[in-house]
């Protein structure tokens, strides 16, 4: 694992004679996929979020340890019933155009994000908000319909970057953030320099950022190797392996809750027979998958989207049945498939998914399950909701800061992405409890029960949680990569080179 | 050697050489040129691998040995193992069957349909010829790979689709070659005579015209075969043809490409196999052309 947060930046004796006077030094060049969306309300990809995260500010931030931290809001109070949140904004904050930040800007931003007529992806996320009011020059009050224990996480949604009230074109980079855009040439690069008036003392530490766009990951890594860029945050396992022992680089590895989900539809044959689901789980060799597909990076999964990253919510106390091919055969025979079972396994062509499919095919074959692998371009797999229709499929799920998201969108009976078409009343009740209770212990208990149910009868296999791999030029210090790399914080990064 | 020579003399003296004799003399002429001999030998070796591959392969096609993933070439694994612990040597050998079967069968079907179209269209002439050939021209106006990708987009990826693609892509080319020969012989005296004798169209095409077409057809078939191997491998590489875990060499190259820094052998051996077979079949086609062009001139 990489080091934790960087040490306090010490005013080390600087040999950087050629650097101009000032507190900031060094330009960090980041290789990444090209960005398309520059309106914070519509951004989605990792690079888009990374850019926006440094030009704008969130109201509250999420740390690498998945804790809520102040950003534009320095302080907040929650009412006892959990329905009212009062935020105090930092003083002396100004937009890049020079105008000061006021409570109205926050109100306007969130009103825009929750406006169902604008088609923003956040409108349903903020449905639970009944009102947003400026209750002072630098004070904003949110009122909720129902208690939501994860409301602060929701407020730090990737899109919730604060814009100036009345902004007509939200894609012009007028934020309050630590860096100011100097030049943006689409599909080439985006150049930003340090915001001299940034409201946080001693930040940013760098003089500038240069986001350089590459559509090919191999080219990104080669540019890093050749010293044309300083940071790559999304590297495949094999390319990452090739960087081992490369001088001048610090390799970064972060545990995430991202996973590949193998799921069989529970509403049609053969997945409507729980014995078949059990048989497939028993025929799967997770250790072999972990070493072959992930090459030992990441964590072994336990068939629930609640991974080890969610500390207290995750449990290993529940026994996960070990591999037992004979028992799998017996269960399949009992389910009426004594002559074997033929299945088509659909998978997108990205990441480790085709490899996972091939390994599963071999493992399941030992139990008499004959799998035909169908690798599809990602756009085809997810296009026209095909992935929600296929009987047996592998879907990639990205890392989120809290587990309720996965349960709400894919495990509830009426969830929009319930791709396994699984419906279990007991599970539904537990998900509802975990998502609304303000009693932490009750939530912990509910999450553990959910894990038990999914291990027992969930028509899903989560063989692993992947690790996020990256690398940075070792002349830059204090960088901490996050599970969702776009939310990494470059403000405290310092340049130690000459 | 002298015995064989006198035998050849005897054969030449006999009135009409039989099929077996003609085949034998063609093979003999092939082996007089080193390049052609090399091409023919490569083809035969891979044909043997395709037929008896499982006999030579030390491991199963998709046998995953989890503890031996990413091993460099060794005595246990001659070509090393890939990222999932599969023996690359076994997969290259067993892949010969897959690629030669697909491209061989596809070429055979394309040659048959191309020959039928070419014979019929060339002999009938007039508007039917126009319609058929202009349609084929329109197919030929698209680059072969582009046409293949379009067709696979419609048919969906599978081995059968690849077969259909080869037939559709190569039928027009074969038909064109056949038609050009037909045009040059259809007004010759022996065809005229047969027609006057009242022979049926089918008999006329098959018995009288087809034999004249055969030499050109043999060369064209060999060439098509080498391009078909290329096409099958290309489609595998693009991931639109056969599906994993097929040992298609193109697909192996696609998979190995991601790991080229770590386990280059998983890329180089299947890539080398493609090159050797394609070069071999091309040399064979070239040799066949020379051997058939000079019948009897030894």
mmCIF file of C-alpha atoms in Angstrom, chain A residues 26-375:
data_model
loop_
_atom_site.group_PDB
_atom_site.id
_atom_site.type_symbol
_atom_site.label_atom_id
_atom_site.label_comp_id
_atom_site.label_asym_id
_atom_site.label_seq_id
_atom_site.Cartn_x
_atom_site.Cartn_y
_atom_site.Cartn_z
ATOM 1 C CA UNK A 26 5.794 23.063 -9.854
ATOM 2 C CA UNK A 27 3.267 22.124 -12.491
ATOM 3 C CA UNK A 28 1.742 18.685 -12.240
ATOM 4 C CA UNK A 29 1.040 17.127 -15.624
ATOM 5 C CA UNK A 30 -1.757 14.554 -15.460
ATOM 6 C CA UNK A 31 -2.411 12.068 -18.257
ATOM 7 C CA UNK A 32 -6.038 11.101 -18.627
ATOM 8 C CA UNK A 33 -8.869 10.291 -21.001
ATOM 9 C CA UNK A 34 -10.257 13.345 -22.828
ATOM 10 C CA UNK A 35 -13.054 15.183 -21.082
ATOM 11 C CA UNK A 36 -16.317 15.865 -22.889
ATOM 12 C CA UNK A 37 -18.608 17.529 -20.356
ATOM 13 C CA UNK A 38 -17.464 20.699 -18.659
ATOM 14 C CA UNK A 39 -20.809 21.622 -17.098
ATOM 15 C CA UNK A 40 -20.467 20.279 -13.525
ATOM 16 C CA UNK A 41 -24.130 19.273 -13.529
ATOM 17 C CA UNK A 42 -23.537 16.770 -16.296
ATOM 18 C CA UNK A 43 -20.033 15.464 -15.692
ATOM 19 C CA UNK A 44 -19.716 11.728 -15.208
ATOM 20 C CA UNK A 45 -16.314 10.334 -16.145
ATOM 21 C CA UNK A 46 -13.389 10.191 -13.802
ATOM 22 C CA UNK A 47 -11.328 12.853 -15.676
ATOM 23 C CA UNK A 48 -14.295 15.214 -15.894
ATOM 24 C CA UNK A 49 -14.786 14.990 -12.150
ATOM 25 C CA UNK A 50 -11.073 15.473 -11.493
ATOM 26 C CA UNK A 51 -10.975 18.671 -13.549
ATOM 27 C CA UNK A 52 -14.164 20.066 -12.015
ATOM 28 C CA UNK A 53 -13.016 19.141 -8.502
ATOM 29 C CA UNK A 54 -10.088 21.559 -8.888
ATOM 30 C CA UNK A 55 -11.880 24.441 -10.561
ATOM 31 C CA UNK A 56 -14.935 24.386 -8.327
ATOM 32 C CA UNK A 57 -15.532 23.476 -4.704
ATOM 33 C CA UNK A 58 -17.976 21.113 -3.052
ATOM 34 C CA UNK A 59 -20.011 22.218 -0.066
ATOM 35 C CA UNK A 60 -18.600 19.294 1.892
ATOM 36 C CA UNK A 61 -15.924 16.826 0.851
ATOM 37 C CA UNK A 62 -15.365 13.118 1.413
ATOM 38 C CA UNK A 63 -11.948 12.026 2.650
ATOM 39 C CA UNK A 64 -10.039 8.977 1.493
ATOM 40 C CA UNK A 65 -11.293 7.318 4.662
ATOM 41 C CA UNK A 66 -14.893 7.955 3.545
ATOM 42 C CA UNK A 67 -15.497 10.599 6.182
ATOM 43 C CA UNK A 68 -17.230 13.918 5.631
ATOM 44 C CA UNK A 69 -14.874 16.901 5.717
ATOM 45 C CA UNK A 70 -15.554 20.654 5.494
ATOM 46 C CA UNK A 71 -14.914 22.431 2.229
ATOM 47 C CA UNK A 72 -16.967 25.535 1.378
ATOM 48 C CA UNK A 73 -19.058 24.781 4.445
ATOM 49 C CA UNK A 74 -16.878 25.156 7.507
ATOM 50 C CA UNK A 75 -19.474 23.948 9.922
ATOM 51 C CA UNK A 76 -22.979 22.435 10.032
ATOM 52 C CA UNK A 77 -25.726 21.555 12.490
ATOM 53 C CA UNK A 78 -28.263 18.769 12.125
ATOM 54 C CA UNK A 79 -31.615 18.997 13.921
ATOM 55 C CA UNK A 80 -32.567 16.204 16.316
ATOM 56 C CA UNK A 81 -35.202 14.809 13.973
ATOM 57 C CA UNK A 82 -32.601 14.631 11.196
ATOM 58 C CA UNK A 83 -34.723 16.782 8.901
ATOM 59 C CA UNK A 84 -32.917 20.112 8.972
ATOM 60 C CA UNK A 85 -29.287 20.871 8.083
ATOM 61 C CA UNK A 86 -27.778 24.327 8.615
ATOM 62 C CA UNK A 87 -24.461 25.044 6.903
ATOM 63 C CA UNK A 88 -22.086 27.914 7.612
ATOM 64 C CA UNK A 89 -19.995 28.937 4.627
ATOM 65 C CA UNK A 90 -16.331 29.937 4.740
ATOM 66 C CA UNK A 91 -15.527 33.643 4.727
ATOM 67 C CA UNK A 92 -13.567 35.434 2.050
ATOM 68 C CA UNK A 93 -14.375 33.032 -0.785
ATOM 69 C CA UNK A 94 -14.574 34.492 -4.280
ATOM 70 C CA UNK A 95 -15.297 33.159 -7.736
ATOM 71 C CA UNK A 96 -12.633 33.302 -10.416
ATOM 72 C CA UNK A 97 -14.421 36.315 -11.930
ATOM 73 C CA UNK A 98 -13.863 38.174 -8.661
ATOM 74 C CA UNK A 99 -17.391 38.144 -7.234
ATOM 75 C CA UNK A 100 -17.746 36.918 -3.641
ATOM 76 C CA UNK A 101 -19.460 33.662 -2.706
ATOM 77 C CA UNK A 102 -22.829 34.100 -0.977
ATOM 78 C CA UNK A 103 -25.460 31.750 0.416
ATOM 79 C CA UNK A 104 -27.609 32.438 -2.672
ATOM 80 C CA UNK A 105 -25.018 30.760 -4.864
ATOM 81 C CA UNK A 106 -25.367 27.521 -2.900
ATOM 82 C CA UNK A 107 -29.167 27.735 -2.996
ATOM 83 C CA UNK A 108 -29.139 28.395 -6.740
ATOM 84 C CA UNK A 109 -26.736 25.515 -7.395
ATOM 85 C CA UNK A 110 -28.769 22.918 -5.510
ATOM 86 C CA UNK A 111 -32.059 24.213 -6.893
ATOM 87 C CA UNK A 112 -30.610 23.665 -10.336
ATOM 88 C CA UNK A 113 -29.339 20.193 -9.454
ATOM 89 C CA UNK A 114 -32.750 19.079 -8.162
ATOM 90 C CA UNK A 115 -34.859 20.705 -10.863
ATOM 91 C CA UNK A 116 -36.636 17.779 -12.546
ATOM 92 C CA UNK A 117 -37.117 19.796 -15.746
ATOM 93 C CA UNK A 118 -33.411 20.229 -16.475
ATOM 94 C CA UNK A 119 -32.684 16.542 -16.911
ATOM 95 C CA UNK A 120 -29.698 16.526 -14.572
ATOM 96 C CA UNK A 121 -28.691 13.133 -13.171
ATOM 97 C CA UNK A 122 -29.038 14.463 -9.618
ATOM 98 C CA UNK A 123 -32.750 15.315 -9.739
ATOM 99 C CA UNK A 124 -33.891 12.031 -8.195
ATOM 100 C CA UNK A 125 -31.042 12.012 -5.669
ATOM 101 C CA UNK A 126 -32.336 15.289 -4.206
ATOM 102 C CA UNK A 127 -36.070 14.470 -4.389
ATOM 103 C CA UNK A 128 -36.119 14.160 -0.608
ATOM 104 C CA UNK A 129 -35.231 17.844 -0.148
ATOM 105 C CA UNK A 130 -38.296 20.007 0.531
ATOM 106 C CA UNK A 131 -36.591 23.385 0.691
ATOM 107 C CA UNK A 132 -33.224 25.106 0.413
ATOM 108 C CA UNK A 133 -33.003 28.597 1.898
ATOM 109 C CA UNK A 134 -30.389 31.246 2.474
ATOM 110 C CA UNK A 135 -30.875 31.933 6.175
ATOM 111 C CA UNK A 136 -27.996 34.396 6.384
ATOM 112 C CA UNK A 137 -25.293 35.934 4.203
ATOM 113 C CA UNK A 138 -23.191 32.834 4.691
ATOM 114 C CA UNK A 139 -25.764 30.396 6.031
ATOM 115 C CA UNK A 140 -27.831 27.847 4.089
ATOM 116 C CA UNK A 141 -30.597 25.618 5.481
ATOM 117 C CA UNK A 142 -31.714 22.381 3.835
ATOM 118 C CA UNK A 143 -35.004 20.809 4.934
ATOM 119 C CA UNK A 144 -35.760 17.143 4.198
ATOM 120 C CA UNK A 145 -38.963 15.179 3.833
ATOM 121 C CA UNK A 146 -37.622 12.007 5.477
ATOM 122 C CA UNK A 147 -34.489 11.504 7.542
ATOM 123 C CA UNK A 148 -31.517 10.467 5.412
ATOM 124 C CA UNK A 149 -28.446 9.297 7.307
ATOM 125 C CA UNK A 150 -26.367 9.671 4.149
ATOM 126 C CA UNK A 151 -27.490 13.191 3.311
ATOM 127 C CA UNK A 152 -24.026 14.700 3.713
ATOM 128 C CA UNK A 153 -22.659 12.124 1.290
ATOM 129 C CA UNK A 154 -25.447 13.035 -1.131
ATOM 130 C CA UNK A 155 -24.489 16.703 -0.816
ATOM 131 C CA UNK A 156 -20.993 15.740 -1.857
ATOM 132 C CA UNK A 157 -22.238 13.983 -4.982
ATOM 133 C CA UNK A 158 -19.804 14.361 -7.870
ATOM 134 C CA UNK A 159 -22.058 16.921 -9.551
ATOM 135 C CA UNK A 160 -22.662 19.113 -6.509
ATOM 136 C CA UNK A 161 -20.025 21.732 -7.291
ATOM 137 C CA UNK A 162 -21.022 25.250 -6.332
ATOM 138 C CA UNK A 163 -21.691 27.602 -9.257
ATOM 139 C CA UNK A 164 -22.371 31.329 -9.166
ATOM 140 C CA UNK A 165 -26.072 32.121 -8.871
ATOM 141 C CA UNK A 166 -27.617 32.893 -12.239
ATOM 142 C CA UNK A 167 -24.800 31.363 -14.290
ATOM 143 C CA UNK A 168 -26.103 31.140 -17.834
ATOM 144 C CA UNK A 169 -23.377 28.965 -19.280
ATOM 145 C CA UNK A 170 -22.171 26.548 -16.592
ATOM 146 C CA UNK A 171 -19.361 25.263 -18.818
ATOM 147 C CA UNK A 172 -17.159 28.381 -18.583
ATOM 148 C CA UNK A 173 -15.148 27.304 -15.538
ATOM 149 C CA UNK A 174 -16.168 30.130 -13.220
ATOM 150 C CA UNK A 175 -15.669 28.368 -9.900
ATOM 151 C CA UNK A 176 -14.256 29.157 -6.495
ATOM 152 C CA UNK A 177 -11.749 26.306 -6.717
ATOM 153 C CA UNK A 178 -8.009 26.095 -6.098
ATOM 154 C CA UNK A 179 -7.052 26.377 -9.781
ATOM 155 C CA UNK A 180 -8.102 28.798 -12.523
ATOM 156 C CA UNK A 181 -8.427 27.636 -16.124
ATOM 157 C CA UNK A 182 -5.975 29.432 -18.420
ATOM 158 C CA UNK A 183 -6.488 27.475 -21.594
ATOM 159 C CA UNK A 184 -8.689 24.613 -22.701
ATOM 160 C CA UNK A 185 -8.285 22.962 -26.072
ATOM 161 C CA UNK A 186 -10.752 20.084 -26.338
ATOM 162 C CA UNK A 187 -9.242 16.644 -26.932
ATOM 163 C CA UNK A 188 -5.771 18.094 -26.358
ATOM 164 C CA UNK A 189 -5.245 19.592 -22.923
ATOM 165 C CA UNK A 190 -6.518 21.859 -20.178
ATOM 166 C CA UNK A 191 -4.097 24.209 -18.452
ATOM 167 C CA UNK A 192 -4.857 25.715 -15.052
ATOM 168 C CA UNK A 193 -2.830 27.871 -12.693
ATOM 169 C CA UNK A 194 -3.035 28.283 -8.940
ATOM 170 C CA UNK A 195 -5.840 30.507 -7.652
ATOM 171 C CA UNK A 196 -3.967 33.275 -5.781
ATOM 172 C CA UNK A 197 -7.105 34.160 -3.833
ATOM 173 C CA UNK A 198 -8.004 30.642 -2.760
ATOM 174 C CA UNK A 199 -9.751 30.709 0.604
ATOM 175 C CA UNK A 200 -7.768 27.894 2.226
ATOM 176 C CA UNK A 201 -4.413 29.072 3.628
ATOM 177 C CA UNK A 202 -1.333 27.497 2.039
ATOM 178 C CA UNK A 203 -3.364 25.860 -0.709
ATOM 179 C CA UNK A 204 -2.856 24.991 -3.438
ATOM 180 C CA UNK A 205 0.801 24.165 -3.119
ATOM 181 C CA UNK A 206 1.377 23.659 -6.822
ATOM 182 C CA UNK A 207 1.853 26.454 -9.317
ATOM 183 C CA UNK A 208 -0.282 24.830 -11.950
ATOM 184 C CA UNK A 209 -1.995 21.769 -13.325
ATOM 185 C CA UNK A 210 -1.871 20.473 -16.851
ATOM 186 C CA UNK A 211 -4.445 17.873 -17.805
ATOM 187 C CA UNK A 212 -3.170 16.178 -20.950
ATOM 188 C CA UNK A 213 -5.654 14.013 -22.839
ATOM 189 C CA UNK A 214 -4.778 10.549 -24.139
ATOM 190 C CA UNK A 215 -7.389 8.129 -25.376
ATOM 191 C CA UNK A 216 -5.044 5.166 -25.047
ATOM 192 C CA UNK A 217 -3.986 3.874 -21.656
ATOM 193 C CA UNK A 218 -0.752 2.352 -22.916
ATOM 194 C CA UNK A 219 0.231 5.747 -24.337
ATOM 195 C CA UNK A 220 -0.466 7.361 -20.956
ATOM 196 C CA UNK A 221 1.813 4.920 -19.194
ATOM 197 C CA UNK A 222 4.532 5.315 -21.820
ATOM 198 C CA UNK A 223 4.331 9.104 -21.427
ATOM 199 C CA UNK A 224 4.754 8.639 -17.686
ATOM 200 C CA UNK A 225 7.727 6.359 -18.234
ATOM 201 C CA UNK A 226 9.255 8.869 -20.617
ATOM 202 C CA UNK A 227 8.749 11.816 -18.255
ATOM 203 C CA UNK A 228 6.240 13.705 -20.437
ATOM 204 C CA UNK A 229 3.595 13.444 -17.715
ATOM 205 C CA UNK A 230 3.780 13.123 -13.936
ATOM 206 C CA UNK A 231 0.620 11.337 -12.876
ATOM 207 C CA UNK A 232 -1.610 8.566 -14.216
ATOM 208 C CA UNK A 233 -4.477 7.489 -12.011
ATOM 209 C CA UNK A 234 -6.137 4.675 -13.933
ATOM 210 C CA UNK A 235 -3.721 1.912 -14.880
ATOM 211 C CA UNK A 236 -4.601 -1.668 -15.750
ATOM 212 C CA UNK A 237 -3.007 -4.402 -13.655
ATOM 213 C CA UNK A 238 -0.669 -5.573 -16.394
ATOM 214 C CA UNK A 239 0.589 -2.076 -17.235
ATOM 215 C CA UNK A 240 0.966 -1.415 -13.522
ATOM 216 C CA UNK A 241 3.095 -4.552 -13.213
ATOM 217 C CA UNK A 242 5.321 -3.271 -15.996
ATOM 218 C CA UNK A 243 6.041 -0.127 -13.944
ATOM 219 C CA UNK A 244 7.479 -2.068 -11.011
ATOM 220 C CA UNK A 245 11.122 -1.108 -10.488
ATOM 221 C CA UNK A 246 10.770 1.907 -12.782
ATOM 222 C CA UNK A 247 13.054 4.586 -11.282
ATOM 223 C CA UNK A 248 11.602 7.971 -10.353
ATOM 224 C CA UNK A 249 8.042 6.768 -9.896
ATOM 225 C CA UNK A 250 5.951 6.169 -6.833
ATOM 226 C CA UNK A 251 3.369 3.455 -7.426
ATOM 227 C CA UNK A 252 -0.076 4.062 -5.977
ATOM 228 C CA UNK A 253 -2.534 1.401 -4.933
ATOM 229 C CA UNK A 254 -5.848 2.061 -3.245
ATOM 230 C CA UNK A 255 -8.512 -0.387 -2.108
ATOM 231 C CA UNK A 256 -11.920 0.383 -3.591
ATOM 232 C CA UNK A 257 -15.413 -0.967 -3.389
ATOM 233 C CA UNK A 258 -15.595 -1.357 -7.170
ATOM 234 C CA UNK A 259 -16.490 -4.886 -8.242
ATOM 235 C CA UNK A 260 -17.532 -7.113 -11.113
ATOM 236 C CA UNK A 261 -20.938 -8.596 -10.537
ATOM 237 C CA UNK A 262 -21.822 -12.014 -11.949
ATOM 238 C CA UNK A 263 -25.577 -12.296 -11.791
ATOM 239 C CA UNK A 264 -28.181 -14.784 -12.947
ATOM 240 C CA UNK A 265 -31.746 -13.600 -13.427
ATOM 241 C CA UNK A 266 -33.863 -14.932 -10.579
ATOM 242 C CA UNK A 267 -37.169 -14.505 -12.402
ATOM 243 C CA UNK A 268 -36.662 -17.100 -15.120
ATOM 244 C CA UNK A 269 -35.076 -20.490 -15.705
ATOM 245 C CA UNK A 270 -32.693 -21.702 -14.462
ATOM 246 C CA UNK A 271 -32.040 -18.963 -11.885
ATOM 247 C CA UNK A 272 -35.536 -19.209 -10.420
ATOM 248 C CA UNK A 273 -34.367 -22.420 -8.741
ATOM 249 C CA UNK A 274 -32.265 -21.484 -5.679
ATOM 250 C CA UNK A 275 -30.388 -24.780 -6.026
ATOM 251 C CA UNK A 276 -28.921 -23.605 -9.328
ATOM 252 C CA UNK A 277 -27.731 -20.368 -7.741
ATOM 253 C CA UNK A 278 -26.128 -22.313 -4.893
ATOM 254 C CA UNK A 279 -24.520 -24.713 -7.363
ATOM 255 C CA UNK A 280 -22.908 -21.866 -9.315
ATOM 256 C CA UNK A 281 -21.580 -20.325 -6.104
ATOM 257 C CA UNK A 282 -20.153 -23.696 -5.028
ATOM 258 C CA UNK A 283 -18.541 -24.253 -8.428
ATOM 259 C CA UNK A 284 -16.678 -20.933 -8.250
ATOM 260 C CA UNK A 285 -13.086 -20.914 -7.043
ATOM 261 C CA UNK A 286 -12.605 -17.379 -5.711
ATOM 262 C CA UNK A 287 -8.950 -17.805 -4.774
ATOM 263 C CA UNK A 288 -8.022 -18.868 -8.296
ATOM 264 C CA UNK A 289 -10.021 -15.983 -9.784
ATOM 265 C CA UNK A 290 -8.312 -13.541 -7.450
ATOM 266 C CA UNK A 291 -4.818 -14.661 -8.392
ATOM 267 C CA UNK A 292 -5.476 -15.119 -12.128
ATOM 268 C CA UNK A 293 -7.753 -12.214 -12.913
ATOM 269 C CA UNK A 294 -6.626 -9.607 -10.376
ATOM 270 C CA UNK A 295 -3.058 -10.891 -10.056
ATOM 271 C CA UNK A 296 -3.341 -10.472 -6.302
ATOM 272 C CA UNK A 297 -4.449 -6.823 -6.254
ATOM 273 C CA UNK A 298 -7.703 -5.907 -4.509
ATOM 274 C CA UNK A 299 -9.777 -8.096 -2.207
ATOM 275 C CA UNK A 300 -11.702 -11.349 -2.501
ATOM 276 C CA UNK A 301 -15.447 -10.711 -2.561
ATOM 277 C CA UNK A 302 -18.227 -12.299 -0.545
ATOM 278 C CA UNK A 303 -21.225 -11.996 -2.891
ATOM 279 C CA UNK A 304 -22.436 -8.761 -1.364
ATOM 280 C CA UNK A 305 -21.740 -5.211 -2.553
ATOM 281 C CA UNK A 306 -20.872 -4.251 1.021
ATOM 282 C CA UNK A 307 -17.100 -4.601 0.859
ATOM 283 C CA UNK A 308 -14.254 -4.351 3.379
ATOM 284 C CA UNK A 309 -13.932 -0.630 2.609
ATOM 285 C CA UNK A 310 -17.137 0.012 4.582
ATOM 286 C CA UNK A 311 -15.393 -0.884 7.849
ATOM 287 C CA UNK A 312 -18.105 -1.379 10.456
ATOM 288 C CA UNK A 313 -20.798 -2.328 7.942
ATOM 289 C CA UNK A 314 -18.761 -5.198 6.516
ATOM 290 C CA UNK A 315 -18.561 -8.548 8.219
ATOM 291 C CA UNK A 316 -16.580 -11.709 7.654
ATOM 292 C CA UNK A 317 -18.295 -13.566 10.458
ATOM 293 C CA UNK A 318 -20.778 -15.125 8.081
ATOM 294 C CA UNK A 319 -19.367 -18.266 6.521
ATOM 295 C CA UNK A 320 -19.003 -18.201 2.771
ATOM 296 C CA UNK A 321 -19.276 -21.776 1.493
ATOM 297 C CA UNK A 322 -15.993 -23.073 0.109
ATOM 298 C CA UNK A 323 -15.654 -24.603 -3.328
ATOM 299 C CA UNK A 324 -17.397 -27.954 -3.597
ATOM 300 C CA UNK A 325 -17.801 -29.240 -7.146
ATOM 301 C CA UNK A 326 -19.449 -32.500 -6.067
ATOM 302 C CA UNK A 327 -22.100 -30.686 -4.067
ATOM 303 C CA UNK A 328 -22.641 -28.325 -7.003
ATOM 304 C CA UNK A 329 -23.232 -31.305 -9.282
ATOM 305 C CA UNK A 330 -25.633 -32.815 -6.780
ATOM 306 C CA UNK A 331 -27.624 -29.577 -6.521
ATOM 307 C CA UNK A 332 -27.783 -29.231 -10.295
ATOM 308 C CA UNK A 333 -29.024 -32.793 -10.598
ATOM 309 C CA UNK A 334 -31.635 -32.127 -7.932
ATOM 310 C CA UNK A 335 -32.744 -29.090 -9.923
ATOM 311 C CA UNK A 336 -33.219 -31.295 -12.978
ATOM 312 C CA UNK A 337 -29.940 -30.616 -14.754
ATOM 313 C CA UNK A 338 -28.251 -33.978 -14.215
ATOM 314 C CA UNK A 339 -27.153 -33.916 -17.869
ATOM 315 C CA UNK A 340 -25.525 -30.532 -17.509
ATOM 316 C CA UNK A 341 -26.714 -26.972 -17.870
ATOM 317 C CA UNK A 342 -26.068 -24.722 -20.887
ATOM 318 C CA UNK A 343 -25.776 -20.985 -20.289
ATOM 319 C CA UNK A 344 -24.729 -17.949 -22.318
ATOM 320 C CA UNK A 345 -22.547 -15.540 -20.360
ATOM 321 C CA UNK A 346 -22.664 -11.951 -21.624
ATOM 322 C CA UNK A 347 -19.852 -9.610 -20.682
ATOM 323 C CA UNK A 348 -18.593 -6.187 -21.759
ATOM 324 C CA UNK A 349 -15.146 -6.186 -23.366
ATOM 325 C CA UNK A 350 -13.618 -3.825 -20.793
ATOM 326 C CA UNK A 351 -11.439 -4.312 -17.749
ATOM 327 C CA UNK A 352 -10.949 -7.818 -16.417
ATOM 328 C CA UNK A 353 -14.427 -8.982 -17.370
ATOM 329 C CA UNK A 354 -13.547 -11.153 -20.396
ATOM 330 C CA UNK A 355 -10.852 -12.873 -18.325
ATOM 331 C CA UNK A 356 -13.284 -13.445 -15.484
ATOM 332 C CA UNK A 357 -15.754 -14.959 -17.952
ATOM 333 C CA UNK A 358 -13.154 -17.353 -19.339
ATOM 334 C CA UNK A 359 -12.039 -18.504 -15.888
ATOM 335 C CA UNK A 360 -15.647 -18.984 -14.746
ATOM 336 C CA UNK A 361 -16.358 -21.037 -17.857
ATOM 337 C CA UNK A 362 -13.557 -23.440 -16.964
ATOM 338 C CA UNK A 363 -14.450 -23.625 -13.278
ATOM 339 C CA UNK A 364 -18.140 -24.187 -13.858
ATOM 340 C CA UNK A 365 -17.437 -26.784 -16.556
ATOM 341 C CA UNK A 366 -16.121 -29.049 -13.793
ATOM 342 C CA UNK A 367 -19.566 -29.001 -12.249
ATOM 343 C CA UNK A 368 -21.267 -29.733 -15.549
ATOM 344 C CA UNK A 369 -22.244 -26.164 -16.419
ATOM 345 C CA UNK A 370 -21.468 -25.473 -20.056
ATOM 346 C CA UNK A 371 -20.960 -21.738 -20.566
ATOM 347 C CA UNK A 372 -20.732 -19.944 -23.882
ATOM 348 C CA UNK A 373 -18.922 -16.639 -23.422
ATOM 349 C CA UNK A 374 -20.209 -13.666 -25.424
ATOM 350 C CA UNK A 375 -17.926 -10.637 -25.225
#
